Amino acid sequence: MKKYFAITLAIAVVALAACNSSNNNSTASQTDANKDTTAAVHQTQDTMPAGMNMNNTTTVSVKDVIAAYLQMKNAFTNDNTNDAATAGKNLQAAFINLDTKTLSADQQKTINDITDDAKEHAEHIGANGGNIAHQREHFDLLSKDMADLVKTLGTGGQTLYKDFCPMYNNKKGAYWLSETKEIKNPYLGKAMPACGVMKEEIKQ
Ligand SMILES: [Cu+2]
């Protein structure tokens, strides 16, 4: 227990060191971001995202889902709320059309539970272009779903990194998945791009 504690502490210290080495604007912008989220209004739209296929004839693999998620993650690292919204719509469509036919009944249930939740987060991100703080709240929860999804379906052959930002959400912290070993923080964006630590390398 003591040993575990020491390791956790060591990781936390490294994480904080990485965060503090970035510029000072971050504190102000994070405070703003937190203010925004409380006032944020949940908007969803009734229209179907472009490219969504309700006939389920399109075969969407886990690779396509990951690609849309990474597109979104990279939009957030650039503080680009509109690109994040576009990726949200793509990701929502990918979740709806994800092909689970070859999975066992148990696996199908697991995946359906994950995508039921995840597609709502994708939808909110898609519908809230212009409110990046609110989009990032959903991205936090969506990233947890993505980690679970990858655990069941694999990564489609690519290496992913599970990264952790210790500062986001009043220091509650948040995870994200990345295709690069280098830390590029999607929660704090350009204010603190290097804040975070890699926690896990995920290989399929
Ligand atoms: Cu929302």
Coordinates of C-alpha atoms and ligand atoms in Angstrom, one line a residue:
M1 CA 0.0 0.0 0.0
K2 CA 2.8 2.4 1.0
K3 CA 4.7 1.5 -2.2
Y4 CA 1.6 2.1 -4.3
F5 CA 1.1 5.4 -2.6
A6 CA 4.7 6.5 -3.3
I7 CA 4.4 5.6 -7.0
T8 CA 1.1 7.5 -7.3
L9 CA 2.7 10.5 -5.7
A10 CA 5.7 10.3 -8.0
I11 CA 3.5 10.3 -11.0
A12 CA 1.5 13.2 -9.7
V13 CA 4.7 15.2 -9.1
V14 CA 5.9 14.5 -12.7
A15 CA 2.5 15.5 -14.0
L16 CA 2.5 18.8 -12.1
A17 CA 6.0 19.5 -13.2
A18 CA 5.0 19.1 -16.8
C19 CA 2.0 21.4 -16.3
N20 CA 3.9 24.1 -14.5
S21 CA 6.6 24.3 -17.2
S22 CA 4.0 25.7 -19.6
N23 CA 3.0 29.4 -19.7
N24 CA 0.9 31.3 -17.1
N25 CA -2.2 32.0 -19.2
S26 CA -3.6 28.6 -18.3
T27 CA -4.9 29.5 -14.9
A28 CA -7.0 32.3 -16.3
S29 CA -8.3 30.4 -19.2
Q30 CA -9.1 27.4 -17.1
T31 CA -11.1 29.5 -14.8
D32 CA -13.0 30.9 -17.7
A33 CA -13.6 27.4 -19.1
N34 CA -15.0 26.3 -15.7
K35 CA -17.3 29.3 -15.6
D36 CA -18.6 28.5 -19.1
T37 CA -19.5 25.0 -18.2
T38 CA -21.9 25.8 -15.4
A39 CA -23.8 28.2 -17.6
A40 CA -23.7 25.9 -20.6
V41 CA -27.0 25.0 -22.2
H42 CA -27.4 21.5 -23.6
Q43 CA -28.4 21.7 -27.2
T44 CA -29.2 18.8 -29.4
Q45 CA -30.5 18.8 -32.8
D46 CA -33.3 16.7 -34.4
T47 CA -31.7 16.5 -37.8
M48 CA -29.4 13.6 -38.6
P49 CA -25.7 14.2 -39.1
A50 CA -24.5 14.2 -42.6
G51 CA -23.3 10.7 -43.6
M52 CA -25.5 8.9 -41.2
N53 CA -27.0 5.8 -42.6
M54 CA -30.1 4.4 -40.9
N55 CA -30.3 1.4 -43.1
N56 CA -27.1 0.1 -41.5
T57 CA -25.7 -1.0 -44.8
T58 CA -22.4 0.8 -44.2
T59 CA -19.7 -1.2 -42.5
V60 CA -18.1 0.8 -39.9
S61 CA -15.1 -0.7 -38.0
V62 CA -13.5 0.2 -34.8
K63 CA -10.8 1.8 -36.9
D64 CA -13.3 4.3 -38.3
V65 CA -14.6 5.1 -34.8
I66 CA -11.1 5.7 -33.6
A67 CA -10.3 7.9 -36.6
A68 CA -13.3 10.1 -35.9
Y69 CA -12.4 10.3 -32.2
L70 CA -8.8 11.3 -33.0
Q71 CA -10.1 13.9 -35.5
M72 CA -12.1 15.4 -32.6
K73 CA -9.2 15.1 -30.1
N74 CA -6.9 17.0 -32.5
A75 CA -9.5 19.7 -33.0
F76 CA -9.6 20.2 -29.2
T77 CA -5.8 20.4 -29.0
N78 CA -6.1 23.3 -31.5
D79 CA -9.0 24.9 -29.6
N80 CA -11.0 24.5 -32.7
T81 CA -14.6 24.2 -31.6
N82 CA -16.1 24.0 -35.1
D83 CA -13.8 21.1 -36.2
A84 CA -14.7 19.4 -33.0
A85 CA -18.4 19.7 -33.8
T86 CA -17.8 18.3 -37.3
A87 CA -15.9 15.4 -35.8
G88 CA -18.8 14.9 -33.3
K89 CA -21.2 14.4 -36.1
N90 CA -18.9 12.0 -37.8
L91 CA -18.3 10.1 -34.6
Q92 CA -22.1 9.9 -33.8
A93 CA -22.7 8.4 -37.3
A94 CA -19.8 5.9 -36.8
F95 CA -21.2 4.7 -33.5
I96 CA -24.6 4.2 -35.0
N97 CA -23.2 2.2 -37.9
L98 CA -20.6 0.3 -36.0
D99 CA -20.6 -3.3 -37.2
T100 CA -20.9 -5.7 -34.3
K101 CA -22.3 -8.7 -36.2
T102 CA -19.2 -10.8 -35.8
L103 CA -19.1 -10.4 -32.0
S104 CA -20.5 -12.7 -29.4
A105 CA -23.9 -11.8 -27.8
D106 CA -22.0 -10.8 -24.6
Q107 CA -19.6 -8.6 -26.5
Q108 CA -22.5 -7.1 -28.4
K109 CA -24.2 -6.1 -25.2
T110 CA -21.1 -4.6 -23.8
I111 CA -20.5 -2.6 -27.0
N112 CA -24.1 -1.5 -27.2
D113 CA -24.0 -0.2 -23.6
I114 CA -20.8 1.8 -24.4
T115 CA -22.1 3.2 -27.7
D116 CA -25.5 4.2 -26.3
D117 CA -23.7 6.5 -23.9
A118 CA -20.9 7.5 -26.3
K119 CA -23.1 8.6 -29.1
E120 CA -25.0 11.0 -26.9
H121 CA -21.7 12.7 -26.0
A122 CA -20.7 12.8 -29.7
E123 CA -24.1 14.3 -30.5
H124 CA -23.7 17.0 -27.8
I125 CA -20.2 17.9 -29.1
G126 CA -21.6 18.0 -32.6
A127 CA -24.4 20.3 -31.6
N128 CA -22.3 22.7 -29.4
G129 CA -19.9 24.3 -31.8
G130 CA -19.0 27.7 -30.3
N131 CA -19.1 26.4 -26.7
I132 CA -15.8 24.5 -26.4
A133 CA -15.9 24.3 -22.6
H134 CA -19.2 22.4 -22.8
Q135 CA -17.9 20.3 -25.7
R136 CA -14.8 19.4 -23.5
E137 CA -17.1 18.2 -20.6
H138 CA -18.6 15.7 -23.0
F139 CA -15.2 14.8 -24.4
D140 CA -14.1 13.8 -20.9
L141 CA -16.9 11.3 -20.6
L142 CA -16.6 10.2 -24.2
S143 CA -13.0 9.4 -23.7
K144 CA -13.8 7.0 -20.9
D145 CA -16.2 5.2 -23.3
M146 CA -13.6 5.1 -25.9
A147 CA -11.1 3.4 -23.5
D148 CA -13.7 0.8 -22.7
L149 CA -14.6 0.3 -26.4
V150 CA -10.9 -0.3 -27.3
K151 CA -10.6 -2.8 -24.4
T152 CA -13.3 -4.9 -26.1
L153 CA -12.7 -4.3 -29.8
G154 CA -9.0 -3.6 -29.9
T155 CA -7.4 -0.6 -31.7
G156 CA -7.8 -1.8 -35.3
G157 CA -4.1 -2.5 -35.5
Q158 CA -2.7 0.8 -34.4
T159 CA -0.9 1.8 -31.2
L160 CA -2.8 4.2 -29.0
Y161 CA -1.7 6.0 -25.8
K162 CA -3.9 6.6 -22.8
D163 CA -2.9 10.0 -21.5
F164 CA -3.9 11.8 -18.3
C165 CA -4.4 15.6 -17.6
P166 CA -4.2 16.2 -13.9
M167 CA -5.5 19.7 -14.0
Y168 CA -8.7 19.6 -16.0
N169 CA -12.1 19.9 -14.1
N170 CA -10.7 21.6 -11.0
K171 CA -7.9 19.1 -10.7
K172 CA -10.2 16.1 -10.8
G173 CA -8.3 15.2 -14.0
A174 CA -9.3 13.6 -17.2
Y175 CA -8.1 11.0 -19.6
W176 CA -7.8 10.9 -23.4
L177 CA -6.6 8.6 -26.1
S178 CA -3.9 9.7 -28.5
E179 CA -2.1 8.3 -31.6
T180 CA 1.1 10.2 -30.7
K181 CA 3.6 9.5 -27.9
E182 CA 4.1 13.2 -27.5
I183 CA 1.6 14.8 -25.1
K184 CA -0.8 17.2 -26.8
N185 CA -3.5 18.2 -24.3
P186 CA -7.0 18.4 -25.7
Y187 CA -8.6 19.7 -22.5
L188 CA -6.3 22.8 -22.0
G189 CA -5.5 23.2 -25.7
K190 CA -3.0 25.8 -26.7
A191 CA -2.8 27.3 -23.2
M192 CA -1.0 24.2 -21.9
P193 CA -0.3 21.8 -24.7
A194 CA 2.3 19.7 -22.8
C195 CA 0.3 19.2 -19.6
G196 CA -0.2 15.6 -18.9
V197 CA 1.3 12.1 -18.6
M198 CA 1.1 9.0 -20.6
K199 CA -0.4 6.2 -18.5
E200 CA -0.7 3.3 -20.8
E201 CA 0.4 2.2 -24.3
I202 CA -2.4 0.2 -25.9
K203 CA -1.4 -2.2 -28.6
Q204 CA -3.8 -4.4 -30.6
Ligands
CU1 CU -24.3 18.8 -23.7

